[in-house]
Amino acid sequence: MIFTDTHTHLYYEQDAEKQAQLMERCFENDVNRLFLPNVDVKSIAMIDDLVAKYPANCFAMAGLHPCDVKEDYLSHLDEIYSSISNRKIYAIGEIGIDLYWDKTTLEIQQDAFRKQIGWAKKLGLPIVIHCREAFDEVFELLESERDEKLRGIFHCFTGNAEQAKQAIDLNFYLGIGGVVTYKKAGLDVVLSEIPLANLVLETDSPYLAPVPFRGKPNESSYLIYIAEKLADIYDVSVEEIANVTTENSKKIFGI
């Protein structure tokens, strides 16, 4: 049984011993594939370091997180894009629009999002979307970019059934994380209308820890709790959840 965490910031842990312990707990829980979203220029080196330590298990992305799109975003985009030629990456991410923290940067967030979608299409890569309080804005931009090259993952999907179906229609998988284990989230009800074939697993560690660790730092080894919840929702085995979602991740990332 192999689990794939399609979205983890495990590299944020910079203490070598603690980082090794995090990885060891992953392996103990059959989490053997970890995809690492980039958020800014400085995280490139942290991701590359973890990939170098675990080349068979950790896989890099490149992108500028919407919350890091500030006045100097163009220079940061240039630096991130320049790094791609010297590295093996499997997606452009995480990118998108976040209107929870700062609505004043919407215009430049949209520009950065569109530019990075262009990178993905040019390179033949999927995108990994961060969308917070911005479904309308994200879908408007995606619809304008819709073509056979546009594909990827809606990271940390927490939308309604209609939004889920629109994302799938745009050739995106839904990234399901710890929120599905929260009683009042309602995501289990949404997923009752969505086939398992359209999902991938993620933790977004160290954020959004699943029950029974809600409110505490998350880690990729906790993916098992998300898988167990999905097994309940779809009335299948945990092994089936692992198999289907890992196969989906291979279709997306090509590895």
C-alpha positions in Angstrom: 0.0 0.0 0.0 1.4 3.4 -1.1 -0.1 6.7 0.0 0.7 9.9 -1.9 0.7 13.3 -0.1 0.2 15.6 -3.1 0.7 18.8 -1.0 3.0 19.0 2.0 5.3 21.7 3.3 7.4 19.2 5.3 10.5 21.1 4.3 9.5 23.9 6.7 11.0 21.8 9.4 14.7 22.7 9.2 16.0 20.8 12.2 17.6 17.9 10.6 16.8 15.4 13.3 13.1 16.4 13.5 12.9 16.4 9.7 14.2 12.9 9.6 11.7 11.8 12.2 8.9 13.3 10.2 10.0 11.3 7.2 10.4 8.1 9.2 6.8 8.4 10.5 5.7 8.9 6.9 7.3 5.6 5.9 5.8 3.8 8.9 2.4 4.9 7.7 3.0 4.0 4.0 3.2 7.6 3.0 6.0 7.1 0.4 5.4 9.8 -2.1 5.4 13.5 -1.1 4.9 16.5 -3.5 6.4 19.8 -2.2 4.7 23.0 -3.3 6.9 26.1 -3.5 5.7 29.3 -2.0 8.4 31.9 -2.5 12.1 32.3 -3.6 13.6 31.3 -0.3 11.7 28.0 -0.1 13.3 26.7 -3.3 16.5 25.8 -1.5 14.6 24.1 1.3 12.7 22.0 -1.1 15.8 21.1 -3.1 17.5 20.0 0.1 14.7 17.6 1.0 14.5 16.2 -2.5 18.3 15.6 -2.4 17.9 13.7 0.8 14.9 11.6 -0.4 15.0 11.5 -4.2 12.8 8.5 -4.4 10.1 10.0 -2.2 10.1 13.8 -2.5 9.2 15.7 -5.6 9.4 19.5 -6.2 7.0 22.1 -7.5 7.8 25.7 -8.4 5.5 28.7 -8.0 4.7 31.9 -6.1 2.0 31.6 -3.5 -0.7 34.3 -3.9 -0.1 35.6 -0.4 3.5 36.3 -1.5 2.4 38.3 -4.5 3.5 41.8 -3.4 4.7 44.9 -5.2 8.0 43.2 -6.3 6.2 40.1 -7.5 7.6 40.3 -11.0 11.2 40.0 -9.9 10.3 37.0 -7.7 8.5 35.3 -10.6 11.6 35.8 -12.7 13.8 34.3 -10.1 11.5 31.3 -9.6 11.2 30.7 -13.3 14.9 30.9 -13.8 15.4 28.2 -11.2 13.3 25.7 -13.2 16.0 25.1 -15.8 18.3 23.7 -13.2 15.8 21.5 -11.4 13.4 18.7 -12.0 9.9 19.9 -11.1 6.5 18.2 -11.5 4.1 21.0 -11.2 3.7 24.8 -11.1 2.4 25.5 -7.6 1.1 26.5 -5.4 -0.4 29.4 -7.3 -3.8 31.0 -7.4 -5.8 33.7 -5.6 -6.3 34.4 -1.9 -8.7 37.1 -0.8 -8.8 36.1 2.8 -5.7 38.0 3.9 -5.6 40.9 1.4 -8.2 41.9 -1.2 -6.2 44.9 -2.3 -3.7 42.8 -4.2 -6.3 41.0 -6.4 -5.1 42.6 -9.7 -1.5 41.5 -9.3 -2.5 38.1 -7.9 -4.5 37.6 -11.1 -1.5 38.7 -13.2 0.9 36.4 -11.3 -1.6 33.5 -11.6 -2.0 33.9 -15.3 1.7 34.2 -15.9 2.3 31.0 -14.0 -0.4 29.1 -15.9 1.5 30.2 -19.0 4.6 28.5 -17.6 2.8 25.3 -16.9 1.3 25.2 -20.4 4.7 25.9 -22.0 6.4 23.2 -19.9 3.6 20.7 -20.2 3.1 20.6 -16.4 0.0 20.6 -14.1 -0.8 23.5 -11.8 -1.6 23.3 -8.1 -4.2 25.9 -7.2 -4.5 27.8 -3.9 -8.0 29.2 -3.7 -9.2 30.9 -0.5 -12.4 33.0 -0.5 -11.9 33.4 -4.3 -13.7 30.7 -6.1 -15.5 33.2 -8.5 -12.2 34.9 -9.3 -10.3 31.7 -9.8 -12.9 30.1 -12.0 -13.3 33.2 -14.1 -9.5 33.2 -14.8 -9.4 29.4 -15.4 -12.3 29.6 -17.8 -10.4 32.2 -19.8 -7.4 29.9 -19.9 -9.4 26.7 -20.6 -7.7 24.5 -23.2 -6.4 20.9 -23.5 -3.2 21.9 -21.7 -4.9 23.3 -18.5 -5.0 20.7 -15.8 -3.9 20.0 -12.2 -5.2 20.0 -8.6 -7.5 22.2 -6.6 -5.5 22.1 -3.4 -7.3 21.9 -0.1 -10.7 21.8 -1.9 -13.5 23.1 0.5 -16.1 24.2 -2.0 -19.6 23.0 -2.7 -20.8 20.3 -5.1 -21.3 22.7 -7.9 -17.8 24.1 -7.5 -16.4 20.6 -7.3 -18.0 19.7 -10.6 -16.9 22.9 -12.3 -13.3 22.2 -11.2 -13.5 18.6 -12.5 -15.0 19.9 -15.8 -11.9 22.1 -16.1 -9.7 19.0 -15.9 -8.7 19.3 -12.2 -8.6 16.8 -9.4 -9.7 17.8 -6.0 -7.1 17.8 -3.2 -8.7 16.4 0.0 -7.1 17.1 3.3 -7.8 17.3 7.0 -10.9 19.5 6.6 -12.8 16.4 5.5 -12.5 15.1 9.1 -14.1 18.2 10.6 -17.6 17.6 11.7 -19.1 20.9 10.6 -17.1 21.3 7.4 -19.7 19.5 5.3 -17.1 18.3 2.9 -18.2 14.7 3.4 -21.7 15.6 2.0 -20.1 17.3 -1.0 -18.0 14.2 -1.7 -21.1 12.0 -1.7 -21.8 13.5 -5.1 -18.2 13.3 -6.4 -16.5 10.0 -7.6 -13.4 8.9 -5.8 -11.7 8.8 -9.3 -11.6 12.6 -9.1 -9.7 12.9 -5.8 -6.2 13.0 -4.5 -5.0 13.1 -0.9 -3.0 15.8 0.8 -2.1 17.1 4.2 -0.9 20.7 3.6 1.3 20.0 6.6 2.1 21.7 9.0 -1.4 23.2 8.5 -5.0 21.8 8.8 -4.2 18.7 10.9 -7.0 16.1 10.7 -9.0 14.9 13.7 -7.7 13.6 16.2 -4.9 16.2 15.9 -6.9 19.2 14.9 -5.4 22.4 16.2 -1.9 20.9 16.5 0.9 20.9 13.9 0.1 18.6 11.0 2.5 16.2 9.4 2.4 14.0 6.3 2.2 10.8 8.3 -1.3 11.9 9.3 -2.5 11.2 5.8 -3.8 7.9 7.1 -6.6 9.7 9.0 -7.8 11.4 5.9 -7.7 8.1 4.0 -9.7 6.4 6.8 -12.4 9.2 6.6 -12.6 8.8 2.8 -12.9 5.0 3.2 -15.9 5.6 5.4 -17.5 8.1 2.9 -17.0 5.8 -0.1 -17.6 2.5 1.8 -14.3 1.0 0.5 -11.1 -0.2 2.1 -8.3 2.1 3.1 -6.2 0.1 0.6 -8.6 1.1 -2.2 -8.3 4.8 -1.2 -4.5 4.5 -1.3 -4.5 2.8 -4.7 -7.0 5.1 -6.5 -5.6 8.3 -5.1 -2.0 7.3 -5.8 -2.8 6.3 -9.3 -4.5 9.7 -9.8 -1.4 11.4 -8.5 0.7 9.5 -11.1 -1.7 10.7 -13.9 -1.3 14.3 -12.8 2.4 14.4 -12.0 3.7 11.8 -14.5 5.6 9.9 -11.8 
